[in-house]
Coordinates of N, CA and C in Angstrom, one line a residue:
M1186 N 56.2 69.5 50.6 CA 55.3 69.0 49.6 C 56.1 68.6 48.3
I1187 N 56.9 69.5 47.8 CA 57.7 69.3 46.6 C 58.6 68.1 46.8
T1188 N 59.3 68.0 48.0 CA 60.2 66.9 48.3 C 59.5 65.6 48.2
S1189 N 58.2 65.5 48.6 CA 57.5 64.2 48.5 C 57.1 63.9 47.0
L1190 N 56.7 65.0 46.3 CA 56.2 64.8 45.0 C 57.3 64.3 44.0
V1191 N 58.5 64.8 44.2 CA 59.5 64.5 43.2 C 60.1 63.1 43.3
K1192 N 59.7 62.4 44.4 CA 60.2 61.1 44.6 C 59.6 60.0 43.7
E1193 N 58.5 60.3 43.1 CA 57.8 59.4 42.2 C 57.6 59.9 40.9
Q1194 N 57.8 59.1 39.8 CA 57.6 59.5 38.5 C 56.2 60.0 38.2
Q1195 N 55.2 59.4 38.9 CA 53.8 59.7 38.6 C 53.5 61.1 39.1
T1196 N 54.2 61.6 40.2 CA 53.8 62.9 40.7 C 54.9 64.0 40.4
L1197 N 55.9 63.6 39.6 CA 56.9 64.6 39.2 C 56.3 65.7 38.4
G1198 N 55.4 65.3 37.5 CA 54.8 66.3 36.6 C 53.9 67.3 37.5
L1199 N 53.3 66.8 38.5 CA 52.5 67.7 39.4 C 53.4 68.6 40.1
A1200 N 54.6 68.2 40.5 CA 55.5 69.1 41.2 C 55.9 70.2 40.2
T1201 N 56.1 69.9 39.0 CA 56.5 70.8 38.0 C 55.4 71.9 37.8
R1202 N 54.2 71.4 37.7 CA 53.0 72.3 37.5 C 52.8 73.2 38.7
L1203 N 53.1 72.7 39.9 CA 52.9 73.5 41.1 C 53.9 74.6 41.2
V1204 N 55.2 74.3 40.9 CA 56.2 75.3 40.9 C 55.9 76.4 39.9
T1205 N 55.5 76.0 38.7 CA 55.2 76.9 37.6 C 54.0 77.8 38.0
A1206 N 53.0 77.3 38.7 CA 51.8 78.0 39.1 C 52.3 79.0 40.2
W1207 N 53.1 78.6 41.1 CA 53.5 79.6 42.1 C 54.3 80.7 41.5
Q1208 N 55.1 80.4 40.5 CA 55.9 81.5 39.9 C 54.9 82.5 39.2
Q1209 N 53.9 82.0 38.5 CA 52.9 82.8 37.9 C 52.1 83.7 38.8
E1210 N 52.0 83.2 40.1 CA 51.3 84.0 41.1 C 52.2 85.0 41.7
G1211 N 53.5 85.0 41.4 CA 54.4 86.0 41.9 C 55.0 85.7 43.2
I1212 N 55.0 84.4 43.6 CA 55.6 84.0 44.9 C 57.1 84.0 44.7
D1213 N 57.7 84.6 45.7 CA 59.2 84.7 45.7 C 59.9 83.5 46.4
G1214 N 61.2 83.4 46.2 CA 62.0 82.4 46.8 C 61.8 81.0 46.3
L1215 N 61.5 80.8 45.0 CA 61.2 79.5 44.5 C 62.4 78.7 43.9
W1216 N 63.6 79.3 44.0 CA 64.7 78.6 43.4 C 65.0 77.3 44.0
P1217 N 65.0 77.1 45.4 CA 65.2 75.8 46.0 C 64.3 74.8 45.5
A1218 N 63.0 75.1 45.4 CA 62.0 74.1 44.9 C 62.2 73.8 43.4
T1219 N 62.5 74.9 42.6 CA 62.7 74.7 41.2 C 63.9 73.9 40.9
N1220 N 65.0 74.1 41.7 CA 66.2 73.3 41.5 C 66.0 71.8 41.8
Q1221 N 65.2 71.6 42.9 CA 64.9 70.2 43.3 C 64.2 69.5 42.2
V1222 N 63.1 70.1 41.6 CA 62.3 69.5 40.6 C 63.2 69.4 39.3
T1223 N 64.0 70.4 39.0 CA 64.8 70.3 37.8 C 65.8 69.1 37.8
R1224 N 66.4 68.9 39.0 CA 67.4 67.8 39.1 C 66.7 66.5 38.9
H1225 N 65.5 66.3 39.4 CA 64.8 65.0 39.3 C 64.3 64.8 37.9
L1226 N 63.9 65.9 37.2 CA 63.5 65.8 35.8 C 64.7 65.4 34.9
V1227 N 65.8 65.9 35.2 CA 67.0 65.5 34.5 C 67.4 64.1 34.7
S1228 N 67.3 63.7 36.0 CA 67.6 62.3 36.3 C 66.6 61.3 35.6
A1229 N 65.4 61.8 35.4 CA 64.4 61.0 34.7 C 64.5 61.1 33.2
K1230 N 65.5 61.8 32.7 CA 65.7 62.1 31.3 C 64.6 62.9 30.6
R1231 N 63.9 63.6 31.4 CA 62.8 64.5 30.9 C 63.5 65.9 30.7
Y1232 N 64.4 65.9 29.7 CA 65.2 67.1 29.6 C 64.5 68.3 29.1
A1233 N 63.5 68.2 28.2 CA 62.8 69.3 27.7 C 62.0 70.0 28.8
E1234 N 61.3 69.2 29.7 CA 60.6 69.7 30.8 C 61.5 70.4 31.8
A1235 N 62.6 69.9 32.0 CA 63.6 70.5 33.0 C 64.0 71.8 32.5
Y1236 N 64.4 71.9 31.2 CA 64.8 73.2 30.6 C 63.7 74.2 30.6
I1237 N 62.5 73.8 30.2 CA 61.4 74.8 30.1 C 61.1 75.3 31.5
L1238 N 61.2 74.5 32.5 CA 60.9 74.9 33.9 C 61.9 76.0 34.3
F1239 N 63.2 75.7 34.0 CA 64.3 76.6 34.4 C 64.0 78.0 33.7
R1240 N 63.8 77.9 32.4 CA 63.6 79.2 31.6 C 62.4 80.0 32.1
S1241 N 61.4 79.3 32.6 CA 60.2 80.0 33.1 C 60.4 80.7 34.4
M1242 N 61.5 80.4 35.1 CA 61.8 81.0 36.3 C 62.7 82.3 36.2
I1243 N 63.2 82.5 35.0 CA 64.1 83.6 34.7 C 63.3 84.9 34.5
D1244 N 63.6 86.0 35.1 CA 62.8 87.2 34.9 C 63.1 87.7 33.4
V1245 N 62.3 88.6 33.0 CA 62.3 89.1 31.6 C 63.7 89.7 31.2
Q1246 N 64.3 90.5 32.1 CA 65.5 91.1 31.8 C 66.6 90.0 31.6
K1247 N 66.7 89.1 32.5 CA 67.7 88.0 32.4 C 67.5 87.1 31.2
A1248 N 66.2 86.9 30.9 CA 65.9 86.0 29.8 C 66.5 86.6 28.5
G1249 N 66.5 87.9 28.4 CA 67.1 88.5 27.2 C 68.6 88.5 27.1
E1250 N 69.2 88.1 28.2 CA 70.7 88.1 28.3 C 71.3 86.7 28.3
T1251 N 70.4 85.7 28.3 CA 71.0 84.4 28.6 C 71.8 83.8 27.4
G1252 N 71.3 83.7 26.2 CA 72.0 83.0 25.2 C 72.0 81.5 25.5
Y1253 N 72.9 80.8 24.9 CA 73.0 79.4 25.1 C 73.7 79.0 26.4
V1254 N 74.6 79.9 26.9 CA 75.2 79.7 28.2 C 74.5 80.7 29.2
F1255 N 73.9 80.3 30.2 CA 73.3 81.2 31.2 C 74.4 81.8 32.0
N1256 N 74.2 83.1 32.3 CA 75.1 83.9 33.1 C 76.5 83.8 32.6
A1257 N 76.7 83.9 31.2 CA 77.9 83.7 30.5 C 79.1 84.6 31.0
D1258 N 78.8 85.8 31.5 CA 79.8 86.7 32.0 C 79.8 86.8 33.5
F1259 N 79.1 85.9 34.2 CA 79.2 85.8 35.6 C 78.8 87.1 36.3
K1260 N 77.8 87.8 35.8 CA 77.3 89.0 36.4 C 76.5 88.7 37.7
S1261 N 75.9 87.6 37.8 CA 75.0 87.3 39.0 C 75.5 86.0 39.7
Q1262 N 75.2 85.9 40.9 CA 75.5 84.8 41.7 C 74.7 83.6 41.2
P1263 N 75.2 82.4 41.3 CA 74.5 81.2 40.8 C 73.2 81.0 41.6
T1264 N 72.2 80.5 40.8 CA 70.9 80.2 41.5 C 70.9 78.8 42.1
G1265 N 71.9 77.9 41.8 CA 71.9 76.6 42.2 C 71.2 75.6 41.3
N1266 N 70.7 76.1 40.1 CA 70.0 75.3 39.2 C 71.1 74.6 38.3
P1267 N 70.8 73.3 37.8 CA 71.8 72.7 36.9 C 72.0 73.4 35.6
F1268 N 71.0 74.2 35.2 CA 71.2 75.0 33.9 C 71.9 76.3 34.2
D1269 N 72.3 76.6 35.4 CA 73.1 77.7 35.8 C 74.5 77.2 36.2
W1270 N 75.4 78.0 36.5 CA 76.8 77.6 36.9 C 76.7 76.8 38.2
Q1271 N 77.3 75.6 38.2 CA 77.4 74.9 39.5 C 78.8 75.0 40.0
F1272 N 78.9 75.6 41.2 CA 80.2 75.7 41.9 C 80.3 74.6 42.9
K1273 N 81.2 73.6 42.7 CA 81.3 72.5 43.7 C 82.5 72.9 44.7
N1274 N 82.2 72.7 46.0 CA 83.3 72.8 46.9 C 84.3 71.7 46.7
Q1275 N 85.6 72.1 46.6 CA 86.6 71.2 46.3 C 87.9 71.6 47.1
A1276 N 88.5 70.6 47.7 CA 89.7 70.9 48.5 C 90.8 71.4 47.5
G1277 N 91.5 72.5 48.0 CA 92.6 73.0 47.2 C 92.2 74.1 46.2
V1278 N 90.9 74.4 46.2 CA 90.4 75.4 45.2 C 89.5 76.4 45.9
L1279 N 89.6 77.7 45.6 CA 88.7 78.7 46.1 C 88.1 79.4 44.8
M1280 N 86.7 79.4 44.7 CA 86.0 80.0 43.6 C 85.1 81.1 44.1
R1281 N 85.1 82.2 43.4 CA 84.2 83.3 43.7 C 84.1 84.3 42.6
I1282 N 82.9 84.9 42.5 CA 82.7 86.0 41.5 C 83.3 87.3 42.0
V1283 N 84.1 88.0 41.2 CA 84.8 89.1 41.7 C 84.6 90.3 40.7
R1284 N 84.8 91.5 41.2 CA 84.9 92.7 40.3 C 86.2 92.7 39.6
L1285 N 86.2 92.9 38.3 CA 87.5 93.0 37.5 C 88.2 94.3 37.9
V1286 N 89.5 94.3 37.8 CA 90.3 95.4 38.1 C 91.1 95.8 36.9
N1287 N 91.5 97.1 36.8 CA 92.4 97.5 35.7 C 93.8 97.4 36.0
E1288 N 94.7 97.8 35.1 CA 96.1 97.6 35.3 C 96.7 98.4 36.5
T1289 N 96.0 99.4 37.0 CA 96.4 100.2 38.1 C 95.9 99.5 39.5
G1290 N 95.1 98.5 39.3 CA 94.6 97.8 40.5 C 93.3 98.4 41.0
D1291 N 92.7 99.3 40.2 CA 91.4 99.9 40.6 C 90.3 99.0 40.1
A1292 N 89.2 99.0 40.8 CA 88.0 98.2 40.3 C 87.5 98.8 39.0
S1293 N 86.9 98.0 38.2 CA 86.3 98.5 37.0 C 85.2 99.5 37.2
P1294 N 85.1 100.6 36.5 CA 84.1 101.6 36.7 C 82.7 101.0 36.3
D1295 N 82.7 99.9 35.5 CA 81.4 99.3 35.2 C 81.1 98.3 36.4
K1296 N 80.0 98.6 37.1 CA 79.7 97.8 38.3 C 79.3 96.4 37.9
D1297 N 78.9 96.2 36.7 CA 78.6 94.8 36.2 C 79.7 94.1 35.6
D1298 N 80.9 94.7 35.6 CA 82.1 94.0 35.0 C 82.7 93.1 36.0
R1299 N 82.2 91.8 35.9 CA 82.6 90.8 36.9 C 83.2 89.6 36.2
A1300 N 83.8 88.7 37.0 CA 84.4 87.5 36.4 C 84.4 86.5 37.5
L1301 N 84.7 85.2 37.1 CA 84.8 84.1 38.0 C 86.3 83.9 38.3
Q1302 N 86.7 84.1 39.5 CA 88.1 83.8 39.9 C 88.2 82.4 40.5
I1303 N 89.1 81.6 39.9 CA 89.4 80.3 40.4 C 90.9 80.4 41.0
K1304 N 91.0 80.3 42.3 CA 92.3 80.3 42.9 C 92.7 79.0 43.4
F1305 N 93.9 78.5 43.0 CA 94.4 77.3 43.4 C 95.4 77.5 44.6
L1306 N 95.3 76.6 45.6 CA 95.9 76.8 46.9 C 97.1 76.0 47.1
D1307 N 97.9 75.7 46.1 CA 99.1 75.0 46.2 C 98.9 73.6 46.7
N1308 N 98.0 72.9 46.1 CA 97.7 71.5 46.5 C 97.4 70.7 45.2
P1309 N 97.6 69.4 45.3 CA 97.2 68.5 44.2 C 95.7 68.6 44.0
V1310 N 95.2 68.7 42.7 CA 93.8 68.9 42.4 C 93.4 68.1 41.2
Q1311 N 92.3 67.3 41.4 CA 91.7 66.7 40.2 C 90.4 67.6 40.0
F1312 N 90.5 68.6 39.2 CA 89.5 69.6 39.1 C 88.2 69.2 38.5
D1313 N 87.1 69.4 39.2 CA 85.8 69.1 38.7 C 84.7 69.9 39.4
A1314 N 85.0 71.2 39.5 CA 84.2 72.1 40.4 C 83.3 73.1 39.6
L1315 N 83.4 73.1 38.3 CA 82.6 74.1 37.5 C 81.9 73.4 36.4
S1316 N 80.6 73.6 36.3 CA 79.8 73.0 35.2 C 78.5 73.7 35.1
Q1317 N 77.8 73.4 33.9 CA 76.5 73.9 33.6 C 75.9 73.0 32.5
L1318 N 74.6 72.7 32.7 CA 73.9 71.9 31.7 C 73.4 72.9 30.6
M1319 N 73.4 72.4 29.3 CA 72.8 73.1 28.2 C 71.9 72.3 27.4
R1320 N 71.0 72.9 26.7 CA 70.0 72.2 25.9 C 70.1 72.8 24.5
L1321 N 71.0 72.2 23.7 CA 71.3 72.7 22.3 C 70.7 71.7 21.4
I1322 N 70.0 72.3 20.3 CA 69.5 71.4 19.3 C 70.6 71.0 18.3
P1323 N 70.4 69.9 17.5 CA 71.5 69.5 16.6 C 71.9 70.7 15.7
G1324 N 73.2 70.8 15.4 CA 73.7 71.9 14.6 C 75.1 72.2 14.9
D1325 N 75.6 73.2 14.2 CA 77.0 73.7 14.4 C 77.1 74.9 15.3
Y1326 N 78.1 74.8 16.2 CA 78.2 75.9 17.2 C 79.7 76.2 17.4
N1327 N 79.9 77.3 18.1 CA 81.3 77.7 18.5 C 81.3 78.0 20.0
L1328 N 82.3 77.4 20.7 CA 82.5 77.7 22.1 C 83.7 78.6 22.2
A1329 N 83.6 79.7 23.0 CA 84.6 80.6 23.2 C 84.7 80.9 24.7
A1330 N 86.0 81.1 25.2 CA 86.2 81.5 26.6 C 87.3 82.6 26.6
T1331 N 86.9 83.7 27.3 CA 87.8 84.8 27.6 C 88.3 84.7 29.0
Y1332 N 89.6 84.7 29.2 CA 90.2 84.5 30.5 C 91.5 85.2 30.7
Q1333 N 92.0 85.3 31.9 CA 93.4 85.7 32.2 C 93.9 84.9 33.3
T1334 N 95.2 84.8 33.4 CA 95.9 84.0 34.4 C 96.9 84.9 35.2
T1335 N 97.1 84.5 36.5 CA 98.1 85.2 37.3 C 98.9 84.1 38.0
E1336 N 100.2 84.0 37.6 CA 101.1 83.0 38.2 C 100.5 81.6 38.3
L1337 N 99.8 81.2 37.3 CA 99.1 79.9 37.3 C 100.1 78.8 37.0
R1338 N 100.2 77.9 38.0 CA 101.1 76.7 37.8 C 100.2 75.5 37.8
A1339 N 100.2 74.8 36.6 CA 99.4 73.6 36.4 C 100.2 72.4 35.9
P1340 N 100.4 71.4 36.7 CA 101.2 70.3 36.3 C 100.5 69.6 35.0
K1341 N 99.2 69.6 35.0 CA 98.5 69.1 33.8 C 97.6 70.3 33.4
P1342 N 97.4 70.5 32.1 CA 96.6 71.7 31.6 C 95.2 71.6 32.1
L1343 N 94.6 72.8 32.3 CA 93.1 72.9 32.6 C 92.4 73.1 31.3
F1344 N 91.2 72.5 31.2 CA 90.5 72.5 29.9 C 89.0 72.9 30.2
L1345 N 88.4 73.5 29.1 CA 86.9 73.7 29.1 C 86.4 72.8 28.0
A1346 N 85.3 72.1 28.3 CA 84.8 71.1 27.3 C 83.2 71.2 27.3
V1347 N 82.7 70.8 26.1 CA 81.3 70.5 26.0 C 81.1 69.0 25.7
E1348 N 80.3 68.3 26.5 CA 80.1 66.9 26.3 C 78.7 66.5 26.3
C1349 N 78.3 65.4 25.7 CA 77.0 64.9 25.7 C 76.8 64.2 27.1
I1350 N 75.7 64.5 27.7 CA 75.4 63.9 29.1 C 75.4 62.4 29.1
E1351 N 74.7 61.8 28.2 CA 74.5 60.4 28.3 C 75.7 59.6 27.8
S1352 N 76.3 60.0 26.7 CA 77.4 59.2 26.2 C 78.8 59.6 26.7
K1353 N 78.8 60.8 27.4 CA 80.1 61.4 27.9 C 81.1 61.7 26.8
I1354 N 80.6 61.7 25.5 CA 81.5 62.1 24.4 C 81.8 63.6 24.5
K1355 N 83.1 63.9 24.5 CA 83.4 65.4 24.4 C 83.4 65.9 23.0
L1356 N 82.6 66.9 22.8 CA 82.4 67.5 21.4 C 83.5 68.5 21.1
T1357 N 84.0 69.2 22.1 CA 85.1 70.2 21.9 C 85.8 70.4 23.2
V1358 N 87.1 70.7 23.1 CA 87.9 71.0 24.3 C 88.8 72.2 24.1
L1359 N 88.7 73.1 25.0 CA 89.6 74.3 24.9 C 90.6 74.3 26.0
P1360 N 91.9 74.5 25.7 CA 92.9 74.5 26.8 C 93.1 75.9 27.3
F1361 N 93.5 76.0 28.6 CA 93.9 77.2 29.3 C 95.4 77.2 29.5
E1362 N 96.1 78.3 29.1 CA 97.5 78.4 29.3 C 97.9 78.7 30.7
S1363 N 99.0 78.2 31.2 CA 99.5 78.5 32.5 C 100.3 79.8 32.4
G1364 N 100.9 80.2 33.6 CA 101.7 81.4 33.7 C 100.9 82.6 34.0
T1365 N 101.3 83.8 33.5 CA 100.6 85.0 33.7 C 100.3 85.6 32.3
S1366 N 99.0 86.0 32.1 CA 98.6 86.5 30.9 C 97.4 87.5 31.0
K1367 N 97.4 88.5 30.1 CA 96.2 89.4 30.1 C 95.0 88.7 29.5
L1368 N 93.9 89.4 29.3 CA 92.7 88.8 28.7 C 93.1 88.1 27.4
N1369 N 92.7 86.9 27.3 CA 92.9 86.1 26.1 C 91.7 85.3 25.8
T1370 N 91.3 85.1 24.5 CA 90.2 84.4 24.1 C 90.6 83.1 23.3
V1371 N 90.1 82.0 23.7 CA 90.3 80.7 22.9 C 88.9 80.3 22.4
S1372 N 88.8 79.6 21.3 CA 87.6 79.2 20.8 C 87.7 78.0 19.9
N1373 N 86.6 77.3 19.6 CA 86.7 76.1 18.8 C 85.2 75.8 18.3
D1374 N 85.1 75.3 17.1 CA 83.8 74.9 16.6 C 83.4 73.5 17.0
F1375 N 82.2 73.2 17.1 CA 81.7 71.8 17.4 C 80.3 71.6 16.9
R1376 N 80.0 70.3 16.8 CA 78.7 70.0 16.2 C 77.9 69.1 17.2
I1377 N 76.6 69.5 17.4 CA 75.7 68.6 18.2 C 75.1 67.6 17.2
P1378 N 75.3 66.3 17.4 CA 74.8 65.3 16.5 C 73.3 65.2 16.5
A1379 N 72.7 64.6 15.5 CA 71.2 64.5 15.4 C 70.7 63.5 16.4
Q1380 N 71.5 62.6 16.8 CA 71.0 61.6 17.7 C 72.0 61.4 18.9
G1381 N 71.4 61.1 20.1 CA 72.2 60.7 21.2 C 72.9 61.8 22.0
C1382 N 72.4 63.0 21.8 CA 73.0 64.2 22.6 C 71.9 65.2 22.9
A1383 N 70.8 64.8 23.5 CA 69.7 65.7 23.8 C 70.0 66.7 24.9
L1384 N 71.0 66.4 25.7 CA 71.4 67.3 26.8 C 72.9 67.3 26.8
Q1385 N 73.5 68.5 27.1 CA 74.9 68.7 27.1 C 75.4 69.3 28.4
R1386 N 76.6 69.1 28.7 CA 77.2 69.8 29.9 C 78.5 70.5 29.4
I1387 N 78.6 71.7 29.9 CA 79.9 72.5 29.7 C 80.6 72.4 31.1
H1388 N 81.8 72.1 31.0 CA 82.5 71.9 32.3 C 84.0 72.1 32.2
M1389 N 84.7 72.4 33.3 CA 86.1 72.6 33.3 C 86.7 71.4 34.0
F1390 N 87.9 70.9 33.5 CA 88.5 69.7 34.1 C 90.0 69.7 33.8
N1391 N 90.7 68.8 34.4 CA 92.1 68.6 34.1 C 92.3 67.0 33.9
E1392 N 93.3 66.6 33.3 CA 93.5 65.2 33.1 C 94.0 64.6 34.4
F1393 N 93.8 63.2 34.5 CA 94.1 62.5 35.7 C 95.6 62.6 36.0
L1394 N 95.9 62.9 37.2 CA 97.3 62.8 37.7 C 97.3 62.3 39.1
A1395 N 98.5 61.7 39.4 CA 98.6 61.2 40.8 C 98.6 62.3 41.8
R1396 N 98.0 62.0 43.0 CA 97.9 63.0 44.0 C 99.2 63.0 44.8
S1397 N 100.2 63.5 44.1 CA 101.5 63.7 44.7 C 101.8 65.1 45.0
W1398 N 102.5 65.3 46.1 CA 102.8 66.7 46.5 C 103.6 67.5 45.4
S1399 N 104.2 66.8 44.5 CA 104.9 67.4 43.3 C 103.9 67.9 42.3
N1400 N 102.6 67.4 42.3 CA 101.6 67.8 41.3 C 100.7 68.9 41.9
R1401 N 101.3 70.0 42.4 CA 100.5 71.0 43.1 C 100.0 72.1 42.1
Y1402 N 98.8 72.5 42.2 CA 98.3 73.6 41.4 C 98.3 74.9 42.3
N1403 N 98.8 76.0 41.6 CA 98.9 77.2 42.4 C 98.6 78.4 41.4
G1404 N 98.2 79.6 42.0 CA 97.9 80.7 41.1 C 96.4 80.9 40.8
R1405 N 96.1 81.8 39.9 CA 94.7 82.1 39.6 C 94.4 82.0 38.1
L1406 N 93.2 81.5 37.9 CA 92.6 81.6 36.6 C 91.3 82.3 36.7
T1407 N 91.2 83.4 35.9 CA 90.0 84.3 36.0 C 89.2 84.2 34.7
L1408 N 88.0 83.7 34.8 CA 87.1 83.6 33.6 C 86.3 84.8 33.5
D1409 N 86.5 85.5 32.4 CA 85.7 86.7 32.1 C 84.4 86.4 31.4
R1410 N 84.4 85.4 30.5 CA 83.2 85.1 29.8 C 83.3 83.7 29.1
I1411 N 82.2 83.0 29.1 CA 82.2 81.7 28.4 C 80.9 81.8 27.5
F1412 N 81.1 81.6 26.2 CA 80.0 81.9 25.3 C 79.9 80.8 24.2
V1413 N 78.7 80.5 23.9 CA 78.4 79.6 22.8 C 77.5 80.3 21.8
R1414 N 77.8 80.2 20.5 CA 77.0 80.8 19.5 C 76.7 79.8 18.4
R1415 N 75.6 79.9 17.8 CA 75.1 79.0 16.7 C 75.7 79.5 15.4
L1416 N 76.5 78.6 14.7 CA 77.1 78.9 13.5 C 76.1 78.8 12.3
D1417 N 75.2 77.9 12.4 CA 74.2 77.7 11.3 C 73.5 79.1 11.0
Q1418 N 73.2 79.8 12.1 CA 72.4 81.1 11.9 C 73.3 82.1 11.2
D1419 N 74.6 82.1 11.5 CA 75.5 83.0 10.9 C 75.6 82.9 9.4
R1420 N 75.3 81.7 8.9 CA 75.5 81.4 7.5 C 74.2 81.7 6.7
L1421 N 73.1 82.0 7.4 CA 71.8 82.4 6.7 C 71.9 83.7 6.1

């Protein structure tokens, strides 16, 4: 039913109301339908409806933990929704959520202490496998990423960016260092303009490079947390 309804603009609203009603009735297993409706709402530039639908599907406990970046510390597996982390299958890259380990190699005693491990398999890579949509109102913000690397070899640096969906203008870019390092945090301020940036995307990428065997990526980048906070509120 949902697959048929989302194909037409006239019935997309009905699909949204149906999924919302099912959620209110306590029906389980709604993420596939929710994700399908959300993607079509985003394609139709009905951004507010898409985000409201996503938020309505989050349980009370998770809603209190979301902030501006959903699942910022990778405690849960992705739902498949565009407003959650999107893991794209990409040749030469292996991505998975793992338990953090201490310096002795033991798993963290905190069962929720998890991270996203991105392992490069010694191949040329044009990285575009990690992203999430955000709905930020105009104002000043700060993007921060806490990460560690293990023998990371990157012919071109890897970056984390926030960009406007429609214009593709990058509002801020954070670089990740190569080599081996313990937990490190990088951050930068950015501004959502008053016009032309109703929906944003946070994503990881590298600059274009020729697919030559000499441009191989190898090693691991482990993301502990990606966080966005509102600076305007800090100044109140």
